[in-house]
Coordinates of C-alpha atoms in Angstrom, one line a residue:
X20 CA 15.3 11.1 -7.6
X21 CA 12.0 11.7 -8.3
X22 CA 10.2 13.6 -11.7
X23 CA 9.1 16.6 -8.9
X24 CA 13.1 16.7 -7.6
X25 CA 14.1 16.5 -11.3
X26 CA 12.0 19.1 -12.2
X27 CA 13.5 21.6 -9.8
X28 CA 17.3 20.0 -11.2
X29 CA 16.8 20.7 -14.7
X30 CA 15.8 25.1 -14.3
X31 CA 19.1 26.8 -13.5
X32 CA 16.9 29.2 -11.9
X33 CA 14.9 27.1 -9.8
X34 CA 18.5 25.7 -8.8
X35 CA 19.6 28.6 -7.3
X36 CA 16.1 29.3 -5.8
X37 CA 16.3 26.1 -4.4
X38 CA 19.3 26.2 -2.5
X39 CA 18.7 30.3 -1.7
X40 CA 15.8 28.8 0.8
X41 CA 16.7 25.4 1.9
X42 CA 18.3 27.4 5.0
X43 CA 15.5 30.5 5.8
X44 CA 14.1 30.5 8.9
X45 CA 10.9 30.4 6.9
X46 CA 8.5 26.8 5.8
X47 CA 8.9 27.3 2.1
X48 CA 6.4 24.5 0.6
X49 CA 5.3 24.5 -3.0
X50 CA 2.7 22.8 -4.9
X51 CA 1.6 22.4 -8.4
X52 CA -2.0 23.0 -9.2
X53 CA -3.0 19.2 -8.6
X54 CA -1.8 19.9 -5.1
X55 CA 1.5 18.1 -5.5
X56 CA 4.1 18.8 -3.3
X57 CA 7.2 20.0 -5.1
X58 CA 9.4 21.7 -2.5
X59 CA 10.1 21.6 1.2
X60 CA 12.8 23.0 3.1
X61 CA 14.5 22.4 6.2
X62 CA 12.8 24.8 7.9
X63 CA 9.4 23.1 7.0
X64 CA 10.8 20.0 8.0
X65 CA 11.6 21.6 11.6
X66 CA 8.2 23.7 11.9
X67 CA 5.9 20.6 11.0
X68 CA 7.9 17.7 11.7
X69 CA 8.0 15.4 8.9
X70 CA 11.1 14.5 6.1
X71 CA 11.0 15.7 3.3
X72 CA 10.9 12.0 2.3
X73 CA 7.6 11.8 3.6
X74 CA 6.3 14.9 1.8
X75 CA 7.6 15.3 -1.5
X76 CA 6.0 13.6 -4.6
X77 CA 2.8 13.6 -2.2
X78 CA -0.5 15.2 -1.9
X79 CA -0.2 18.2 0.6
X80 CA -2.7 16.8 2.7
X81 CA 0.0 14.9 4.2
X82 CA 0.6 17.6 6.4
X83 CA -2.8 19.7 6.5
X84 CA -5.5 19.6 8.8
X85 CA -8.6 18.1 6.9
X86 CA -10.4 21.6 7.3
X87 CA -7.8 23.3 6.0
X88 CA -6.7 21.1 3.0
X89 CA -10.4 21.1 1.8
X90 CA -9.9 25.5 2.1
X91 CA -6.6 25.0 0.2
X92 CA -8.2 23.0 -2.5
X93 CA -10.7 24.7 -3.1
X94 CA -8.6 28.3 -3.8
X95 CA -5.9 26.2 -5.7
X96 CA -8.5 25.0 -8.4
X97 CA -10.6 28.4 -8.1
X98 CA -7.4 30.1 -9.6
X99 CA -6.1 27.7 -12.1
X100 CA -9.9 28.3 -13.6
X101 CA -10.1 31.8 -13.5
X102 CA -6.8 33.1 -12.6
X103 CA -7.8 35.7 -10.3
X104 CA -5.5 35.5 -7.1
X105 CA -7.6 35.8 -3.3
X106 CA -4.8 35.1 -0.7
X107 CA -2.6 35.6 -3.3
X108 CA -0.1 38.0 -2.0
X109 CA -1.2 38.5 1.1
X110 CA -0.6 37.1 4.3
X111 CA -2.7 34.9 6.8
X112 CA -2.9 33.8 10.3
X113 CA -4.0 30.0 10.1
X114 CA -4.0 27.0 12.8
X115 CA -1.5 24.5 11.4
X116 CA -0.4 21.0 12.3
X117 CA 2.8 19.2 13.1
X118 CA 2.9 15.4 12.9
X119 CA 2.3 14.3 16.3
X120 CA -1.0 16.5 15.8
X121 CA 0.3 19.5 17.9
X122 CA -1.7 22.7 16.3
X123 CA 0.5 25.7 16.2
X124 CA -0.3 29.7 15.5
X125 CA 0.7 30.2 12.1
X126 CA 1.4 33.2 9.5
X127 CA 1.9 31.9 6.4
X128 CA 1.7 33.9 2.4
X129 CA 0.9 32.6 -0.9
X130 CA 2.9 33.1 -4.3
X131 CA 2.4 31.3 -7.8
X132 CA 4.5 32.0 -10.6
X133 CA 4.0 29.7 -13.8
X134 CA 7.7 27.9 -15.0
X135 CA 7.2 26.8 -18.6
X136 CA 3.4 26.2 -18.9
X137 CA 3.1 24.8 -15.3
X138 CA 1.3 26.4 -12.5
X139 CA 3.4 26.3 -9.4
X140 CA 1.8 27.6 -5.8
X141 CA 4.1 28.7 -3.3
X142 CA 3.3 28.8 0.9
X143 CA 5.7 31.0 3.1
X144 CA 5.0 29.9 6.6
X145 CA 6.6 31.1 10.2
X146 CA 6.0 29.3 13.3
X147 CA 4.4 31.8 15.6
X148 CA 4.4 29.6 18.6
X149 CA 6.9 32.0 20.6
X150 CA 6.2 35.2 19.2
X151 CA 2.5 34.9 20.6
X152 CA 4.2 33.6 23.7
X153 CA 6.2 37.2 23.7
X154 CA 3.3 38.7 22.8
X155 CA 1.5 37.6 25.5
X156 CA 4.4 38.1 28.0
X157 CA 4.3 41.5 27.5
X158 CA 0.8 42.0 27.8
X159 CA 0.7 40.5 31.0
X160 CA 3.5 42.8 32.4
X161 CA 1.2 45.4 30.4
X162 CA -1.4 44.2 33.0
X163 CA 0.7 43.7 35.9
X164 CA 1.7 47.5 35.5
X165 CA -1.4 49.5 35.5
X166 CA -2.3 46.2 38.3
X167 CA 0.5 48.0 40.6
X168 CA -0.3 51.0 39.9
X169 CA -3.5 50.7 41.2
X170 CA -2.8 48.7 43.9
X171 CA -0.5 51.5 45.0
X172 CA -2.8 53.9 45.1
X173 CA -5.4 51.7 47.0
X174 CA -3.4 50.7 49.1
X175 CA -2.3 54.5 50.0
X176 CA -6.5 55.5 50.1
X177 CA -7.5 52.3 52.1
X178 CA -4.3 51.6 55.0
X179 CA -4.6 55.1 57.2
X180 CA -8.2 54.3 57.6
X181 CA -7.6 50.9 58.5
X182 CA -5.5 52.0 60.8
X183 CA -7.6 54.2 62.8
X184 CA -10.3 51.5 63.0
X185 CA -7.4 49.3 63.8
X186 CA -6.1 51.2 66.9
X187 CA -9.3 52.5 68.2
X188 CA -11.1 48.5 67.9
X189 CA -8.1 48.3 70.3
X190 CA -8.5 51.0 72.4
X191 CA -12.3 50.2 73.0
X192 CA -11.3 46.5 73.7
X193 CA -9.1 47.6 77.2
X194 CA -12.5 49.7 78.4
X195 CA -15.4 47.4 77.6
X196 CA -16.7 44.9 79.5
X197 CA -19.9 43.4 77.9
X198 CA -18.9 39.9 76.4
X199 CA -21.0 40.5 73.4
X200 CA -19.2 43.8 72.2
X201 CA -15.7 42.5 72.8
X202 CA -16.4 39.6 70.8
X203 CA -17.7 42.5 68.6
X204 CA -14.4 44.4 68.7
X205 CA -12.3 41.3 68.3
X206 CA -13.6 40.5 65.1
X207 CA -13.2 44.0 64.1
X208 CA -9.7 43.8 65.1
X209 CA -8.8 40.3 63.7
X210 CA -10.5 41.4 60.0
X211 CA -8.4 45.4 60.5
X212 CA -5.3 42.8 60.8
X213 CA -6.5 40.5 57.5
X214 CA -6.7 43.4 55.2
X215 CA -3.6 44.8 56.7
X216 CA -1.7 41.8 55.7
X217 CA -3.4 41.7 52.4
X218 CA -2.4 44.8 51.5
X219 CA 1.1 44.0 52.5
X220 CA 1.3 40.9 49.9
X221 CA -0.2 43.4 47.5
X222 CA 2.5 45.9 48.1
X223 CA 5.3 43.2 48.1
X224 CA 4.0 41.4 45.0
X225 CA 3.7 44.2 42.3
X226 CA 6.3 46.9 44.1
X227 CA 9.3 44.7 43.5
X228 CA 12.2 45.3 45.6
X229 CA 15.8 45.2 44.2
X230 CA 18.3 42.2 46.9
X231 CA 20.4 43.4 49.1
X232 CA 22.6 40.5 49.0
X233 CA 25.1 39.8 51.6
X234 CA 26.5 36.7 52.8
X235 CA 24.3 35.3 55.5
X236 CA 24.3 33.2 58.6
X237 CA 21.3 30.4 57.3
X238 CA 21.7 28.4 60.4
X239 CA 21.3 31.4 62.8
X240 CA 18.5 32.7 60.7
X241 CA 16.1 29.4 60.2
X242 CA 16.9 29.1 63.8
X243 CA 15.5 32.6 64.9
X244 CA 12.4 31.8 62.2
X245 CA 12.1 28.4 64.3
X246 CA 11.6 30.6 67.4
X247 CA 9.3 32.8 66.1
X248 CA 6.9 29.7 64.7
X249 CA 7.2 28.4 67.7
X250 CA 6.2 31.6 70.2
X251 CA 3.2 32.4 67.5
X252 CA 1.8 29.0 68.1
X253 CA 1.3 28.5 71.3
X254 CA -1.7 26.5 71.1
X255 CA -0.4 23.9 69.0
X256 CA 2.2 21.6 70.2
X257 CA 4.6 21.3 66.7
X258 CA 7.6 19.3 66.9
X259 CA 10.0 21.5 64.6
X260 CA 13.5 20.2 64.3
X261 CA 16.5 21.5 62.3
X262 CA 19.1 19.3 60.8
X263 CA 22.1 21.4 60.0
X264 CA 24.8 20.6 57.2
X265 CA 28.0 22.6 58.4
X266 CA 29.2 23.5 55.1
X267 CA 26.0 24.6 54.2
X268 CA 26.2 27.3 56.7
X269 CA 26.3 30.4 54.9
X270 CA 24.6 31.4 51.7
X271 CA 24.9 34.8 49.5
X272 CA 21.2 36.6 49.8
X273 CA 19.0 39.0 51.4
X274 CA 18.7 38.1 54.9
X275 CA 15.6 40.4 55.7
X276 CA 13.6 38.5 52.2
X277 CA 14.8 34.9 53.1
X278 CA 13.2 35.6 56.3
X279 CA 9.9 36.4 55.2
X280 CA 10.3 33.5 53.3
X281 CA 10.9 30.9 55.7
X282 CA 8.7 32.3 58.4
X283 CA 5.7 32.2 55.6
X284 CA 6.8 28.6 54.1
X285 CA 7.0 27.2 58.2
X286 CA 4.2 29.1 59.1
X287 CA 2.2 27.1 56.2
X288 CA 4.1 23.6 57.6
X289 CA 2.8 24.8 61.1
X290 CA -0.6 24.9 60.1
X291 CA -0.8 22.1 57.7
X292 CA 0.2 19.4 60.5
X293 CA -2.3 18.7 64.0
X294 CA -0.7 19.2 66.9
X295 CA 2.0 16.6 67.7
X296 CA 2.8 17.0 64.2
X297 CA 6.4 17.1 62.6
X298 CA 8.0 19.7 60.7
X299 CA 11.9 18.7 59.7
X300 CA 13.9 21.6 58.0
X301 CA 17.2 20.2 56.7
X302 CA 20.1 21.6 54.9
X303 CA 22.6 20.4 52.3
X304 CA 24.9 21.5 49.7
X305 CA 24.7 20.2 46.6
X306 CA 27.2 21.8 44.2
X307 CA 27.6 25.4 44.2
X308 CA 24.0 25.7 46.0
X309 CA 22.6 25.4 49.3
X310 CA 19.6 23.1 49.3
X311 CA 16.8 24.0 52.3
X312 CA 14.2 21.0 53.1
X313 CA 10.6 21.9 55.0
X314 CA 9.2 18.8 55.5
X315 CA 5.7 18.6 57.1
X316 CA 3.1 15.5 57.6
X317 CA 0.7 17.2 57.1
X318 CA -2.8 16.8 55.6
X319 CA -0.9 17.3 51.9
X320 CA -1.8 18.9 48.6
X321 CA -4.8 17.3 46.7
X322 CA -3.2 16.7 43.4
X323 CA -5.9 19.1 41.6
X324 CA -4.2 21.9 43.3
X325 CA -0.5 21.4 43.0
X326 CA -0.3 22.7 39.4
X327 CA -2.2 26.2 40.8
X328 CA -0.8 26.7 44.4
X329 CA 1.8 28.8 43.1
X330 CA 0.0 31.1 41.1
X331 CA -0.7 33.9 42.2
X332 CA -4.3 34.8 44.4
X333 CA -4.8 30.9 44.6
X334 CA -5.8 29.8 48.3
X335 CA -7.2 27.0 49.7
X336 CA -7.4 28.9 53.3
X337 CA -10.7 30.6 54.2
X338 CA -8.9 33.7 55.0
X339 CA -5.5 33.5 52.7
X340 CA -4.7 35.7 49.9
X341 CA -3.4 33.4 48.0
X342 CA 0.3 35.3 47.6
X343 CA 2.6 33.9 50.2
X344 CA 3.6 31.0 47.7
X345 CA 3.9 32.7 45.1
X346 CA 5.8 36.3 46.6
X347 CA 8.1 33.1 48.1
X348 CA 9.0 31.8 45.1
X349 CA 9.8 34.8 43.4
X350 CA 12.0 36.1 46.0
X351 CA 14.0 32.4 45.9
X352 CA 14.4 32.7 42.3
X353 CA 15.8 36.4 42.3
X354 CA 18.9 35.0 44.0
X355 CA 21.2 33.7 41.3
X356 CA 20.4 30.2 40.4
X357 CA 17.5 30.3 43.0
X358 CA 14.8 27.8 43.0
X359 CA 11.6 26.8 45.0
X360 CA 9.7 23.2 44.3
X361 CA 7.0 21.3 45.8
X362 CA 6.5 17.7 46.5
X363 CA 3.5 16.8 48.2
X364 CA 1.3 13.6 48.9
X365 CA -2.6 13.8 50.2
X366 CA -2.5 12.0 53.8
X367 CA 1.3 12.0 53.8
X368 CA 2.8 15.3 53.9
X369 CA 4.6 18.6 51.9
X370 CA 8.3 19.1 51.3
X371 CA 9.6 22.4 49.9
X372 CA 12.6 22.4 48.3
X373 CA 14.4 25.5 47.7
X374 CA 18.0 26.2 46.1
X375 CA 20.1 29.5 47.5
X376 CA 23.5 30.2 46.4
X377 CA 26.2 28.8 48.4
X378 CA 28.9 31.3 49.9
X379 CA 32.6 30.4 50.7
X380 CA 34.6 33.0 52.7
X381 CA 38.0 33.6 50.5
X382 CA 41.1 31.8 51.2
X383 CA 43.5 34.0 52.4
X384 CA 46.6 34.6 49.5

């Protein structure tokens, strides 16, 4: 045992201080006024990493940032020369360091009492790490709120216009002749039908809808989304092929949202590939789940992008909105243990990987 550890031993008082916060949720650290380290807890183990072993007996710069163990210091001899506390008393956000030389958000207050003749400084410090990650969540549904809101009321200002340029583009298109205006009217028609569709993924991404789950027929319904790939392509010859596991038939879910999500993921397979390209869609059950395959070999995802192509309003298309992924992957992962992942290779191809819950029909008693 060491004279610091004995020191603590031999006060009654500082006993039972001693063992009243080895178990807070709190760093309790104190020093003596050559910056000593006296005391660390278990909790100051866990928030900066190191053993007590490693601390105690030691110079506190063991575990402090050299800018901040220079600020420390300095306020440490500042008050042993003129007593007047600073911090003292109060509390302070700081940047602090673990061992591996993670920084972490901080709150930490400052005590100093003085045990027979001896100066003792005392730090009180909470990792912050997930309140500021709360704190952030909720100011980003804060966001996403007023976002929808006024996205909602856009939406409501901007789609019965569109739809009267919409349907009279249309209209002019069956009565004029001149090449030069129809290719006029078709653009007019083609960019009506963009922001349409925008403002659908808009809609659907900040006006969530509650599931209406059901048990449903996956085989009939990536089947009928096969077709519809299929009819909407015309001019692109796209092997599709589906590769059915029979006891993966049926899976508990909203039939209506897994179809917008299939006919969005294979629409994106459809137009990743060249014509004669593949797209495989194979199902499996893997425990209680359902797993769905959309294989593509297709031009792939440059790596760069495969850590932002789910986040929302990212697009690498020149007329995408950047919300298809991302409205897909929430809807996957509103079904209980739901899940959506993407392996991809540049010059080799995309496979998505989703996750469904698997349904069994009762036995019969």
């Amino acid at each position: 045992m060491g004279k610091t550890e004995k020191y603590f031993d031999q006060n009654e008082e500082l006993v039972f201080l001693k063992h009243a916060v080895e178990n807070t949720n709190e760093a309790f650290v104190t020093i003596d006024k050559d910056h000593k380290v006296l005391f660390f807890n278990k909790a100051a183990e866990r928030i900066f990493g190191y053993d007590r072993k490693e601390v105690v007996g030691h110079d506190l710069d063991v575990i402090m940032a050299p800018t901040c163990s220079r600020n420390h210091r300095e306020a440490v001899a500042r008050y042993v020369e003129t007593k007047v506390p600073r911090r003292i008393g109060h509390e302070t956000e700081i940047l602090a360091m673990r061992k591996g030389g993670e920084m972490f958000p901080a709150s930490i207050s400052f005590s100093v009492a003085e045990v027979e003749g001896r100066v003792i400084f005392t730090g009180i410090v909470r990792d912050m790490t997930e309140t500021r990650a709360l704190q952030e969540k909720i100011m980003q549904s804060e966001r996403l709120a007023a976002l929808g809101q006024l996205v909602a009321e856009i939406s409501h200002e901007i789609k019965n216009p569109l739809m009267m340029i919409g349907g009279f583009s249309q209209q002019l298109l069956r009565s004029v002749s001149d090449p030069k205006d129809r290719n006029k009217l078709e653009i007019i028609a083609k960019e009506v039908k963009r922001l349409e569709n925008l403002l659908a993924d808009l809609r659907e991404f900040h006006g969530r809808r509650a599931l209406e789950a059901a048990p449903v027929d996956l085989h009939r319904l990536l089947q009928d989304t096969i077709a519809i790939v299929r009819e909407n392509n015309p001019e692109k010859s796209v092997n599709i092929e589906l590769m059915e596991d029979p006891d993966g038939r049926f899976v508990f879910g909203d039939e209506e949202r897994l179809k917008q999500v299939f006919l969005n993921l294979m629409k994106n397979a459809s137009e990743a590939v060249e014509s004669g390209g593949n797209i495989l869609v194979v199902t499996r059950v893997a425990d209680d789940k359902v797993v769905i395959d959309i294989q593509d070999n297709g031009c792939g995802i440059p790596q760069e992008h495969q850590q932002k192509i789910l986040s929302p309003f990212f697009t690498t298309k020149e007329n995408g909105t950047g919300l298809g992924l991302c409205i897909s992957k929430r809807i996957i992962e509103e079904h209980e243990g739901g899940g959506l992942e993407i392996d991809s290779q540049v010059g080799r191809g995309t496979t998505i990987h989703l996750k469904l819950p698997l349904y069994r029909e009762p036995k019969n008693a």
